[in-house]
Short mmCIF file of C-alpha atoms in Angstrom, two decimals:
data_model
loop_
_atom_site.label_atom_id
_atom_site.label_comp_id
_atom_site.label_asym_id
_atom_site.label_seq_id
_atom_site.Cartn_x
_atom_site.Cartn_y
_atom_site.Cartn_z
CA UNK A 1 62.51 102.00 98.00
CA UNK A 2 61.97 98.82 96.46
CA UNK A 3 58.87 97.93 94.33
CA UNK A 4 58.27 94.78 96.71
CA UNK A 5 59.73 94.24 99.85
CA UNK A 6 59.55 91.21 101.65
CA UNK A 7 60.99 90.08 104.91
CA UNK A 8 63.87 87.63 103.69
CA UNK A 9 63.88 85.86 107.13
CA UNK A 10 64.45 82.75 107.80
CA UNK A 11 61.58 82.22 110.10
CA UNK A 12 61.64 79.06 112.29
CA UNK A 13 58.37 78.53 113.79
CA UNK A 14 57.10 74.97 115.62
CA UNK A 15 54.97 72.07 113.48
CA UNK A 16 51.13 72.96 114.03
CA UNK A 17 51.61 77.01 114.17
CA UNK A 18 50.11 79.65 112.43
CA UNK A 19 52.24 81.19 109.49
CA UNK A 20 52.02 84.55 108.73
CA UNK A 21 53.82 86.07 105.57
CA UNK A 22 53.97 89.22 104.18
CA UNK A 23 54.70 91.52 101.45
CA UNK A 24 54.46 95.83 101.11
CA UNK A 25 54.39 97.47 98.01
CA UNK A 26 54.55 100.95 96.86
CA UNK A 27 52.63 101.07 93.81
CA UNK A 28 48.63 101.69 94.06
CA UNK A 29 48.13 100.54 91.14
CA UNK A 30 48.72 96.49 91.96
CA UNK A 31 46.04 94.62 91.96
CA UNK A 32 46.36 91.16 90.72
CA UNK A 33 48.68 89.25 93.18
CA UNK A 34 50.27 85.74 93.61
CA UNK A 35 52.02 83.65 95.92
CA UNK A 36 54.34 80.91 95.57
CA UNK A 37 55.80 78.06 97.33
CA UNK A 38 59.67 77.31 96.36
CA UNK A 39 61.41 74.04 97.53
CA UNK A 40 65.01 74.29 97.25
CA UNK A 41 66.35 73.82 94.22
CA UNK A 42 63.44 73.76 92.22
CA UNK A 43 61.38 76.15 90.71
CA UNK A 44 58.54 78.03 92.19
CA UNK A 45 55.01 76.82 92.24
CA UNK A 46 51.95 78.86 92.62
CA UNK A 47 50.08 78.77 95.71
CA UNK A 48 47.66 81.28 95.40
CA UNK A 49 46.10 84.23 93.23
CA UNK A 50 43.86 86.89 94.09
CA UNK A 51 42.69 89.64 92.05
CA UNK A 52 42.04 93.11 93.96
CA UNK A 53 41.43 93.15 97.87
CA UNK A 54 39.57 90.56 100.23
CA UNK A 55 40.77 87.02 101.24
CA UNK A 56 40.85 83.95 99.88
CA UNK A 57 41.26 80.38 100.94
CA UNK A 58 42.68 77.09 99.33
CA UNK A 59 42.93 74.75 102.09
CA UNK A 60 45.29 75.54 104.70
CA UNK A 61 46.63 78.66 103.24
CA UNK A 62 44.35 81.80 103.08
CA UNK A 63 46.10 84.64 101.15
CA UNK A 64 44.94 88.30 102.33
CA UNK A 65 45.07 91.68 100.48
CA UNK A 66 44.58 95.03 101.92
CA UNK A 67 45.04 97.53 99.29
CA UNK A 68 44.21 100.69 101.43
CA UNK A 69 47.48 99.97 103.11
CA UNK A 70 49.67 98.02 100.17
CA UNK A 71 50.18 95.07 102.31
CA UNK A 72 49.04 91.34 101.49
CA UNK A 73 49.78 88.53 103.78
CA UNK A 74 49.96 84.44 103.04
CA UNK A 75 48.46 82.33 106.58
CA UNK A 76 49.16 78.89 106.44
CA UNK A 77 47.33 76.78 109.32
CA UNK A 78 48.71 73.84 111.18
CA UNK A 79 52.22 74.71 109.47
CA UNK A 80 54.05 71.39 108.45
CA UNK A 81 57.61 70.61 107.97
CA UNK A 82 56.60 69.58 104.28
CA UNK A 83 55.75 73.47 104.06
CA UNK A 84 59.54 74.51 104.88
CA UNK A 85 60.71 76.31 102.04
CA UNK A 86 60.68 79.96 100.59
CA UNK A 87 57.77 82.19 99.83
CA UNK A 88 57.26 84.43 97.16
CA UNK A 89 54.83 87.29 96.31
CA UNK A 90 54.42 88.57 93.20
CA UNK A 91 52.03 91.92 91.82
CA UNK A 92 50.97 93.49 88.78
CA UNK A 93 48.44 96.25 87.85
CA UNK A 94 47.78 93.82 84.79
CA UNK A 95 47.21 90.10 84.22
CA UNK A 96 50.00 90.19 81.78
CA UNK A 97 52.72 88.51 82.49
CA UNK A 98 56.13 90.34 81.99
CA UNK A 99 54.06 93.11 84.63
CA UNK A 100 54.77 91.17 87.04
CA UNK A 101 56.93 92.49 90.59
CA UNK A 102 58.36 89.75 91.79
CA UNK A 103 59.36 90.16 95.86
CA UNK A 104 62.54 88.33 97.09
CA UNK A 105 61.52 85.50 99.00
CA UNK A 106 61.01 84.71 102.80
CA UNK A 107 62.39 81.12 103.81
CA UNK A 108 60.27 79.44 106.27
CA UNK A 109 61.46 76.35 108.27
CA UNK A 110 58.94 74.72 110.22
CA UNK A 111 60.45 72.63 112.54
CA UNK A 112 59.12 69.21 113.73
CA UNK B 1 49.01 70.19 84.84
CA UNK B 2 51.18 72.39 82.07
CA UNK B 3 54.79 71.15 82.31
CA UNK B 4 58.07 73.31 81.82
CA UNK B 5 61.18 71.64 81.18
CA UNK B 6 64.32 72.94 81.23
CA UNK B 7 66.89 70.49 79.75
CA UNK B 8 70.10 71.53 81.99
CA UNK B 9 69.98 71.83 86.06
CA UNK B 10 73.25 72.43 86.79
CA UNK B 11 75.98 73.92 84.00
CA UNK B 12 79.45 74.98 84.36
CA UNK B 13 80.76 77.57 81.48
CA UNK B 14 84.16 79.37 80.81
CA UNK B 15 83.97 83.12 80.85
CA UNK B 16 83.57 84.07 76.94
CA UNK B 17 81.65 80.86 76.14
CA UNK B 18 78.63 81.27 74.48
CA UNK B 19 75.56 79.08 76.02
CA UNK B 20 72.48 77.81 75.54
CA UNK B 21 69.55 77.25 77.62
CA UNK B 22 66.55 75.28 76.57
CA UNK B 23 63.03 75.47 77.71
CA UNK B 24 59.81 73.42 76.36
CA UNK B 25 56.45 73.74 77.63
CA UNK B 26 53.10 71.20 76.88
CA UNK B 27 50.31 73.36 77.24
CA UNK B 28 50.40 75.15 73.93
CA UNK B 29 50.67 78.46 75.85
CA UNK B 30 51.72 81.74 73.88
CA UNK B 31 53.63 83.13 76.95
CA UNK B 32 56.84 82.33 77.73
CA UNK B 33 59.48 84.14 79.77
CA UNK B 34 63.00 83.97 81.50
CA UNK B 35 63.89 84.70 85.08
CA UNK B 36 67.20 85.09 86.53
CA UNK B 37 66.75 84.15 90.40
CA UNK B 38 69.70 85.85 93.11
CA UNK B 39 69.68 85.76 96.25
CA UNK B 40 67.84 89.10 97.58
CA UNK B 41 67.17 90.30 94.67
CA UNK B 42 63.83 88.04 93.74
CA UNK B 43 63.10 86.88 90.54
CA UNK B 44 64.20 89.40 87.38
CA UNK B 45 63.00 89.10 83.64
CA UNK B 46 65.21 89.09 80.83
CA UNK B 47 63.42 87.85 78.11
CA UNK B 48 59.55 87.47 77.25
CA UNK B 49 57.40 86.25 74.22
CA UNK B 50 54.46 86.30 72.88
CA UNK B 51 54.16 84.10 70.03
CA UNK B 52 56.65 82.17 67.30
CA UNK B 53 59.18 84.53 66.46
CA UNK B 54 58.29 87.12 68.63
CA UNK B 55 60.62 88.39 71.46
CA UNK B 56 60.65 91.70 74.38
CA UNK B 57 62.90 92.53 76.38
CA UNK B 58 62.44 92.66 80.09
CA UNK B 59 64.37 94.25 83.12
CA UNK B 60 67.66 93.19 82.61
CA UNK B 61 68.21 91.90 78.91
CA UNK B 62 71.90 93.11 78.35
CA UNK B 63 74.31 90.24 77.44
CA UNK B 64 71.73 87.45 76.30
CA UNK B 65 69.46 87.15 73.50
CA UNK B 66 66.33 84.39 72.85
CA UNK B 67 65.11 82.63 70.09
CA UNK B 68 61.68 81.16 69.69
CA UNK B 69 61.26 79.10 66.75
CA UNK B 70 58.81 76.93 67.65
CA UNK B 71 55.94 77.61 70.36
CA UNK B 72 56.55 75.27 72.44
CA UNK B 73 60.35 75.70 72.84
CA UNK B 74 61.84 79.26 74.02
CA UNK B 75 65.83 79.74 74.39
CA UNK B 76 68.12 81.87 76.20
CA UNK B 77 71.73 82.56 74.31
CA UNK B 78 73.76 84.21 76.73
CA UNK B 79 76.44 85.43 73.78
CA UNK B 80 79.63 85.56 75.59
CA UNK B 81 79.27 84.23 79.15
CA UNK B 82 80.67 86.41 82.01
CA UNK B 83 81.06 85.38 85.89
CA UNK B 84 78.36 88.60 86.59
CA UNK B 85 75.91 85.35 84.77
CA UNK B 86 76.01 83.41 87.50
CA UNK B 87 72.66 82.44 88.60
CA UNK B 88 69.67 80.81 88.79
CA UNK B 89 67.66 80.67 85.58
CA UNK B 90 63.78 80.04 85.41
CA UNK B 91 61.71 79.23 82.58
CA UNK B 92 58.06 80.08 82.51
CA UNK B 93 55.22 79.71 80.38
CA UNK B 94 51.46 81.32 81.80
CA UNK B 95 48.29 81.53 80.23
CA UNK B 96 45.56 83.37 82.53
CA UNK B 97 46.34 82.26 85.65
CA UNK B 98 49.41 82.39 87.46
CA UNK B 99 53.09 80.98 85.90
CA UNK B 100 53.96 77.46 85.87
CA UNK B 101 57.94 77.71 86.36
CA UNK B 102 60.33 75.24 85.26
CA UNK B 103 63.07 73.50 87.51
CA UNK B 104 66.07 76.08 86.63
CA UNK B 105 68.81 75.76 85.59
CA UNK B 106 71.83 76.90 87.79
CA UNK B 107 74.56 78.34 85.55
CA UNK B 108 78.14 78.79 86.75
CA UNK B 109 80.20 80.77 85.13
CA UNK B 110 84.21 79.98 85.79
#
């Protein structure tokens, strides 16, 4: 079983719906967490970071953590087709960065 | 906004070459790492440091090496490039918060 997993997708939704993304882990011990946004080819940009379990909201994008059940989720409202690209979640017991599990990406095409 | 530059984004190399990626970052930050990006596989460290001169290995370091002279600047020597190299490599440099990536660099190896 993989550290991360992460549906790889694609997902094609419609412009204006709700987004759901998600990530499972296996390791209890997680509990600083990040998401980014990755346009193809460039590099990843951070979206969002949370630290432990609860939501938190930038926006349109509201990143969710449930550590009970080693799950965290990325919502993005009123999806846009400037929001097509890939997702990425990354984890870490620590705030140090080579700790970091990155998960493998789920492309998202929002289509107009 | 801290910037990450990588000075290549797309390089072509002969199996056996040696190459060099470059990365420079403007925030002063101590951290600075390499990613190799493939598809399914996420994002994999090779290389991190902490400071001048300082260097760790990450998850898969076998067949490059790094060199950080200077604290803004932090290489990636792949010693004798082999087609297995082919990727996606990201630069990043993070200070508390999250990483700020560079552009990559996609590396062919022929």
């Amino acid at each position: 079983q993989k550290e991360v997993e992460q549906d790889p997708g694609p997902l094609s939704v419609p412009e204006g719906a709700i987004v759901s993304l998600n990530c499972t882990y296996s390791n209890s011990a997680f509990q600083y967490f990040m998401w980014y946004r990755q346009y193809s080819r460039k590099g990843p940009e951070l979206l969002m970071y949370t630290y432990s379990s609860g939501n938190k909201e930038d926006g349109r994008f509201t990143a969710q953590v449930d550590k009970s059940s080693k799950y965290i989720s990325l919502f993005i409202r009123d999806s846009q087709p400037s929001d097509s690209a890939t997702y990425l979640c990354a984890m870490s017991a620590y705030n140090y960065g080579q700790n970091f599990v990155f998960g493998p990406g789920t492309r998202l095409s929002v289509l107009p | 906004d801290v910037k990450v530059t990588q000075s290549s984004r797309y390089l072509v190399k002969r199996t056996g070459e040696k190459v060099f990626l470059e990365c420079v970052q403007d925030m002063d930050h101590e951290n600075m790492f390499w990613y190799r990006q493939d598809p399914g596989l996420g994002l994999r460290l090779i290389y991190f440091s902490y400071d001048v001169k300082m260097k760790e290995k990450g998850d898969i370091p076998e067949g490059y090496s790094v060199s950080r002279e200077k604290k803004e600047r932090f290489s990636l020597i792949l010693e004798s490039a082999s087609t297995n190299q082919t990727s996606m490599y990201l630069c990043a440099s993070k200070t508390g918060g999250g990483y700020t990536f560079g552009s990559g660099t996609r590396l062919t190896v022929v």
